[in-house]
GROMACS .gro file of C-alpha atoms in nm:
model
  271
    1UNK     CA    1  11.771  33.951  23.160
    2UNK     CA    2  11.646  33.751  22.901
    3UNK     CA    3  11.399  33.838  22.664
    4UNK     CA    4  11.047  33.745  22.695
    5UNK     CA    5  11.044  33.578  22.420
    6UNK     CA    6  11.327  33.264  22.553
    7UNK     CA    7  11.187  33.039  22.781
    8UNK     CA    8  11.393  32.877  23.026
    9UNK     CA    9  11.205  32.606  23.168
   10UNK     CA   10  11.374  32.275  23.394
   11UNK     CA   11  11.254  31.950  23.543
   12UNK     CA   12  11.446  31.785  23.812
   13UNK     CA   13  11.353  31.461  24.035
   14UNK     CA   14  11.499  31.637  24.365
   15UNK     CA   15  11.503  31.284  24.568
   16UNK     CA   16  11.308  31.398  24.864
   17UNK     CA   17  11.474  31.340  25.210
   18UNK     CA   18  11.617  31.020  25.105
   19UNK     CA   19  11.970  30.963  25.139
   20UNK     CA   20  12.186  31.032  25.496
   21UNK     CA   21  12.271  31.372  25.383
   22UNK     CA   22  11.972  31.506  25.285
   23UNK     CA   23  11.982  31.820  25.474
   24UNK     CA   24  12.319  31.873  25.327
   25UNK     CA   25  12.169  31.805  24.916
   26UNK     CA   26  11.910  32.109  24.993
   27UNK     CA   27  12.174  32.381  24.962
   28UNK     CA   28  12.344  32.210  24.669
   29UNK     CA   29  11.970  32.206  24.466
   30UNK     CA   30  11.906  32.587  24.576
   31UNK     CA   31  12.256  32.640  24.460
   32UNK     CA   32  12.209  32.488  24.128
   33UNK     CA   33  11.873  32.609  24.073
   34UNK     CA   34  12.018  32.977  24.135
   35UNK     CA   35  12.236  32.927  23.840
   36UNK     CA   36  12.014  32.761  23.589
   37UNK     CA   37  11.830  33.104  23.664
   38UNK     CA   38  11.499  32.864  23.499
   39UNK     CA   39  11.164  33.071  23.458
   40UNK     CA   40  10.939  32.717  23.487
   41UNK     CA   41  11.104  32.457  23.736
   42UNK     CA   42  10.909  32.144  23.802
   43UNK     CA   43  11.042  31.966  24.097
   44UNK     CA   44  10.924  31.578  24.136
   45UNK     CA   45  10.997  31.398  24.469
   46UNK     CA   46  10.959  31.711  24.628
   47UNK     CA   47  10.862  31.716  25.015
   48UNK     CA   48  10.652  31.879  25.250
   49UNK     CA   49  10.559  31.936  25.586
   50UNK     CA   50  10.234  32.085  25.763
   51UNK     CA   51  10.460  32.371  25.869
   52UNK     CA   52  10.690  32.422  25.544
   53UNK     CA   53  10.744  32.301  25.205
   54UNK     CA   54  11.095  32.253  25.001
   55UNK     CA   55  10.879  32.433  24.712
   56UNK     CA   56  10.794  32.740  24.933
   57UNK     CA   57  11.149  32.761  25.054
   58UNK     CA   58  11.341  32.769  24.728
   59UNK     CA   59  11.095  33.000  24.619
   60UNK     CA   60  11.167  33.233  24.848
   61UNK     CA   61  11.533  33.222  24.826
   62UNK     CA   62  11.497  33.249  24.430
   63UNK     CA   63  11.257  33.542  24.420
   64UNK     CA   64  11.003  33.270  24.276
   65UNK     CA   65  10.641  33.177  24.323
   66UNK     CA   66  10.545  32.823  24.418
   67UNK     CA   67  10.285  32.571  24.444
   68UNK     CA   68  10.310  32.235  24.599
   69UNK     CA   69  10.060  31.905  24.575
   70UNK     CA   70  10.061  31.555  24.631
   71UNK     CA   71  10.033  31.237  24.619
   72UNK     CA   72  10.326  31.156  24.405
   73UNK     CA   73  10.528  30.865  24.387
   74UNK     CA   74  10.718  30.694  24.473
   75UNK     CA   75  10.505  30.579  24.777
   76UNK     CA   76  10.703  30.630  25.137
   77UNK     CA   77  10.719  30.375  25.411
   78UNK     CA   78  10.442  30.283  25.583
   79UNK     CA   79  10.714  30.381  25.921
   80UNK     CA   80  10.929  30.628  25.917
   81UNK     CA   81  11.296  30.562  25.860
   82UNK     CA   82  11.410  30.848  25.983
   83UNK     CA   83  11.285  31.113  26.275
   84UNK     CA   84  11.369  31.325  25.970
   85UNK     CA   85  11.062  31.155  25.796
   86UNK     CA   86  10.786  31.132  26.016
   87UNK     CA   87  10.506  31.367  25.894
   88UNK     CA   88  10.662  31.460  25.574
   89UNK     CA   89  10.520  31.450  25.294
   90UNK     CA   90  10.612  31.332  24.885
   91UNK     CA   91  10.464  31.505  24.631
   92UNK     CA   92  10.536  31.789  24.293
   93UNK     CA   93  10.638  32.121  24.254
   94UNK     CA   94  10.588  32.431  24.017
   95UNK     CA   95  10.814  32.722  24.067
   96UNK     CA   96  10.799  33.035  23.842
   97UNK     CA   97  10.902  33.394  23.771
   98UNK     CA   98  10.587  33.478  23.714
   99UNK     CA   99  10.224  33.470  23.938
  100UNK     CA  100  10.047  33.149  23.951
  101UNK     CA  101   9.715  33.231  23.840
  102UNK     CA  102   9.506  32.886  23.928
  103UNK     CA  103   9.675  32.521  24.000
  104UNK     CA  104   9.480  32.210  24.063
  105UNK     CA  105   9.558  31.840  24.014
  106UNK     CA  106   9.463  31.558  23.820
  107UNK     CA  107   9.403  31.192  23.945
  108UNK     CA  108   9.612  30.941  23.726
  109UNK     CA  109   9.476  30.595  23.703
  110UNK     CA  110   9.684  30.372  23.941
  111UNK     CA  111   9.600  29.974  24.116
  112UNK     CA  112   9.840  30.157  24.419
  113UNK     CA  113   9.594  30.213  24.735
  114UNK     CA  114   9.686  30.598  24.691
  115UNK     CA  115   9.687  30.729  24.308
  116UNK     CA  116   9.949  30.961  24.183
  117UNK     CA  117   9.812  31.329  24.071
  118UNK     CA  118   9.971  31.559  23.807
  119UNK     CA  119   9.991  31.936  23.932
  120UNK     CA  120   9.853  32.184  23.693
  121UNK     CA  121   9.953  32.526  23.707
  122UNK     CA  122   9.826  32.830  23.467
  123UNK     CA  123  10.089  33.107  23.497
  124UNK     CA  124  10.008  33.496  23.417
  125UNK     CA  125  10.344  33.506  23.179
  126UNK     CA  126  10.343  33.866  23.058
  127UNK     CA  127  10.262  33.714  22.711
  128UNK     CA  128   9.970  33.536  22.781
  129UNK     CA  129   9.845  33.228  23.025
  130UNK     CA  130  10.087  32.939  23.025
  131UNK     CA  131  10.014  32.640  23.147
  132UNK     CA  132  10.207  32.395  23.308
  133UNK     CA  133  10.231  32.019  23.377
  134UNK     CA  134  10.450  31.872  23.647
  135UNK     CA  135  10.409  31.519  23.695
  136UNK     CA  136  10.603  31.180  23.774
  137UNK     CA  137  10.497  30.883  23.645
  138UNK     CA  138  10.484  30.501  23.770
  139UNK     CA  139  10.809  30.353  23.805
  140UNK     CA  140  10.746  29.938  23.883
  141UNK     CA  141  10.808  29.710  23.593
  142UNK     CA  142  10.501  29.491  23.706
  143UNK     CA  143  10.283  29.805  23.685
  144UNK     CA  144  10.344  29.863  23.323
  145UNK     CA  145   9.976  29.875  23.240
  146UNK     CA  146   9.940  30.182  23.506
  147UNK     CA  147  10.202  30.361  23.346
  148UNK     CA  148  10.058  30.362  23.014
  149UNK     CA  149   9.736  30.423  23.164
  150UNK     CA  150   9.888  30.701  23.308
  151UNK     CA  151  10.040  30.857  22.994
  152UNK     CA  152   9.706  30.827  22.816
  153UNK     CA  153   9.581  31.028  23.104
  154UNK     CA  154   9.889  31.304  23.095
  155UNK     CA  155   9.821  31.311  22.725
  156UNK     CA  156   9.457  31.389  22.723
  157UNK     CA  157   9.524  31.614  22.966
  158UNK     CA  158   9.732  31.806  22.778
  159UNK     CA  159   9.500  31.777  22.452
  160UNK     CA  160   9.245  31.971  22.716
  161UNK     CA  161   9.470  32.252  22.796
  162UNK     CA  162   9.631  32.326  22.449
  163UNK     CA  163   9.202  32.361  22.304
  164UNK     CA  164   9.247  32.699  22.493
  165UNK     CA  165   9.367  32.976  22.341
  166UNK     CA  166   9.720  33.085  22.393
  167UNK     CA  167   9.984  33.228  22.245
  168UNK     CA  168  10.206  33.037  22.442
  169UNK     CA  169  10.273  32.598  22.475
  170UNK     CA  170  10.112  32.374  22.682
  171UNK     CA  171  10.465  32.276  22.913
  172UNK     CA  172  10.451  31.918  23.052
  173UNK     CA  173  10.729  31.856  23.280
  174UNK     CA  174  10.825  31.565  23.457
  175UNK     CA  175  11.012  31.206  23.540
  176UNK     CA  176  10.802  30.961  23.342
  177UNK     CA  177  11.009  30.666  23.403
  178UNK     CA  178  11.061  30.547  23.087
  179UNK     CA  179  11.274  30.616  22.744
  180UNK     CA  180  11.188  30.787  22.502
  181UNK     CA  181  11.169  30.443  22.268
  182UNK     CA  182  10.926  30.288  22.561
  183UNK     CA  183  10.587  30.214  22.466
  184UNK     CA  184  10.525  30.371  22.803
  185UNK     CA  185  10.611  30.747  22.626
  186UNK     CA  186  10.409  30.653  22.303
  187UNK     CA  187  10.106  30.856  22.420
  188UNK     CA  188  10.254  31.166  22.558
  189UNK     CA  189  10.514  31.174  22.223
  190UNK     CA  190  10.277  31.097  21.950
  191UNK     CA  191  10.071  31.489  22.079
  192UNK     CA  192  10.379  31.706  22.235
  193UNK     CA  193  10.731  31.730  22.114
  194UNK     CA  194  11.035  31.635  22.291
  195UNK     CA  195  11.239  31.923  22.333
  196UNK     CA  196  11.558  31.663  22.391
  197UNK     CA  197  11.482  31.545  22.004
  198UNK     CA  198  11.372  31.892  21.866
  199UNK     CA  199  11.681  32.079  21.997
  200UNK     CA  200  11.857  31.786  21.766
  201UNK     CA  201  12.019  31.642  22.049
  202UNK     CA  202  12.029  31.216  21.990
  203UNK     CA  203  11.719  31.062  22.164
  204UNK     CA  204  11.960  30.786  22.335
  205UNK     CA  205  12.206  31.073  22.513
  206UNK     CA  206  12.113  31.295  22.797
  207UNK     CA  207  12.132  30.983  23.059
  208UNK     CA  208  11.946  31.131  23.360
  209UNK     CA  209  11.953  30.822  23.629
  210UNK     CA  210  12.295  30.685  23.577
  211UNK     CA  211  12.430  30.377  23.747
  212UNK     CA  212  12.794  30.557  23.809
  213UNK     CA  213  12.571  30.799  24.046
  214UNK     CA  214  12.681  30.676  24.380
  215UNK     CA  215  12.310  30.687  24.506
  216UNK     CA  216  12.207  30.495  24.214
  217UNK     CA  217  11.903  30.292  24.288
  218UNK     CA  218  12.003  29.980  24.139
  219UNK     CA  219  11.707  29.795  24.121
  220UNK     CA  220  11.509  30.027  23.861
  221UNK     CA  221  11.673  29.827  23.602
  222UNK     CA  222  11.411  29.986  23.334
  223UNK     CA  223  11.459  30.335  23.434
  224UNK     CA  224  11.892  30.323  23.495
  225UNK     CA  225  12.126  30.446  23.212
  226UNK     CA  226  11.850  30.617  23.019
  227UNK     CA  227  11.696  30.965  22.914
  228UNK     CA  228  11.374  30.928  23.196
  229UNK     CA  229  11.335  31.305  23.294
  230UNK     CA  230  11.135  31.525  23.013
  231UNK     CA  231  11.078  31.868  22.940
  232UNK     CA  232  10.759  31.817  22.660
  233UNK     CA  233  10.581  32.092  22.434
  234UNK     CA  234  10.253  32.114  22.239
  235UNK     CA  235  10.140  32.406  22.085
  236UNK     CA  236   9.810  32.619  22.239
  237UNK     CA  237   9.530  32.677  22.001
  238UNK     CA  238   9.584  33.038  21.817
  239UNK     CA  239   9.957  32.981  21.891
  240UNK     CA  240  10.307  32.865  21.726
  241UNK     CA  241  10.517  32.613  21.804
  242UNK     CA  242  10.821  32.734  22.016
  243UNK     CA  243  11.119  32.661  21.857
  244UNK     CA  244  11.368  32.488  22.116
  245UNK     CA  245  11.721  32.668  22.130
  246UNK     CA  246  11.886  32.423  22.347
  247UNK     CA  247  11.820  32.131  22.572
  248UNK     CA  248  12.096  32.012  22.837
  249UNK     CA  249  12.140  31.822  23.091
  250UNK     CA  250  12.230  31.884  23.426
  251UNK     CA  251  12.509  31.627  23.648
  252UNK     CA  252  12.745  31.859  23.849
  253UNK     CA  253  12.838  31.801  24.203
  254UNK     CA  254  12.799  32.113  24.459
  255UNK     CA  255  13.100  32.081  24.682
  256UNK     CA  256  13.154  31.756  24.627
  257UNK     CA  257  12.800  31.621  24.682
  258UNK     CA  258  12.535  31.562  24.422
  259UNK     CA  259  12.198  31.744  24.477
  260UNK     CA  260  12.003  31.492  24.394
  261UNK     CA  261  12.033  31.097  24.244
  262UNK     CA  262  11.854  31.198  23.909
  263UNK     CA  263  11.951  31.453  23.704
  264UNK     CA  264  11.815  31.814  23.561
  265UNK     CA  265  11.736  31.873  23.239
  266UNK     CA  266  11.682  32.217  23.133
  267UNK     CA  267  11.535  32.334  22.756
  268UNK     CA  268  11.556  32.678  22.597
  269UNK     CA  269  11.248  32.777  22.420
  270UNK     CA  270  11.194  33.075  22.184
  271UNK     CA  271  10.790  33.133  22.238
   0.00000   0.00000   0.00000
């Protein structure tokens, strides 16, 4: 058990049903979350159906509490591909050790026909509320201007949440599809900290969407080879800044088949 005081929090791009094994990748990300043992997880590409959510199951299995919204990106087919598909939805999760006390979501600004939300979650941690950003930003190179847009918006956001008192950080977790040297990240970086940086691990390791993966999607030439996933902190008004013990990330195969075509990155944080 650790102490109250350490933090384990994780963000992972979980690559919906995509892929012909999907079915097969859920037991591998339940497996992996079990051992990361994480107190905040914020899952991104995460799906749902009228009748179940990935969120609610891994939950359950982990002894977690959930919450699941959408729309997220990226946006699905217009037709299935799949009878696997059909009715399911893409969106964000929050998982956590302790009750969810309140989630909502925020619009971002988006030219897509469907805007992308972040999911907001305040969580009754046993040292005060913590809240929580999961969110995934835009990915196309031609919509650059929506994904600073869209970072402006995650970053006043977070300016809003960390004016209430707390003892514990504002959390922002997420893929934001860009590294940490884009312009896209300039808004988010110049209010939170990255806990990548602060946990003195060099900005340009930690490659979460690698082109070796053998689902590599090889046209997101901006996104593949670099550090895209984040875990990001900003202090709560009346509070300290956590100090972050470690930040890792996470690539390992679960018999043989990787969970997912990004990887995890989980951060320690002494609150």
């Amino acid at each position: 058990m650790r102490s109250l005081r350490l933090l384990r929090v994780m963000t992972w791009n979980v690559w919906w049903r995509f892929g012909e094994r999907w079915e097969e990748r859920q037991e591998g990300i339940a497996a992996t979350l079990e051992r990361l043992d994480a107190d905040i997880i914020g899952l991104q590409e995460s799906w749902a159906t009228r009748e179940e959510s990935q969120a609610a199951a891994l939950a359950e299995r982990l002894g977690l509490q959930s919450q699941w919204a959408g729309p997220s990106l990226p946006d699905l087919p217009d037709e299935p591909e799949s009878p696997d598909h059909e009715g399911v939805d893409l969106g964000l999760a929050i998982l956590s050790r302790w009750p969810i006390l309140d989630s909502w979501t925020r619009t971002l600004p988006s030219s897509r026909d469907v805007a992308p939300v972040a999911l907001v979650a305040v969580i009754d941690h046993p040292l005060g509320p913590l809240r929580v950003v999961c969110t995934c930003a835009e990915h196309h190179a031609h919509l650059a201007d929506d994904h600073v847009a869209q970072t402006r918006e995650l970053a006043a956001l977070v300016l809003e949440l960390a004016a209430l008192e707390s003892p514990l950080p504002v959390v922002l977790i997420g893929d934001l599809n860009a590294p940490p040297d884009g312009p896209e990240l300039a808004p988010l970086l110049e209010v939170m900290t990255d806990a990548w940086t602060a946990a003195e691990r060099a900005p340009d390791e930690g490659v979460t969407l690698s082109s070796e993966h053998p689902d590599a999607p090889l046209g997101a030439v901006k996104q593949l080879d670099r550090r895209i996933d984040y875990v990001l902190v900003r202090p709560s008004a009346g509070g300290r800044a956590p100090e972050v013990r470690s930040a890792s990330v996470v690539a390992e195969t679960v018999e043989g088949l990787h969970p997912s075509d990004h990887f995890a990155v989980v951060a320690d944080l002494a609150v």
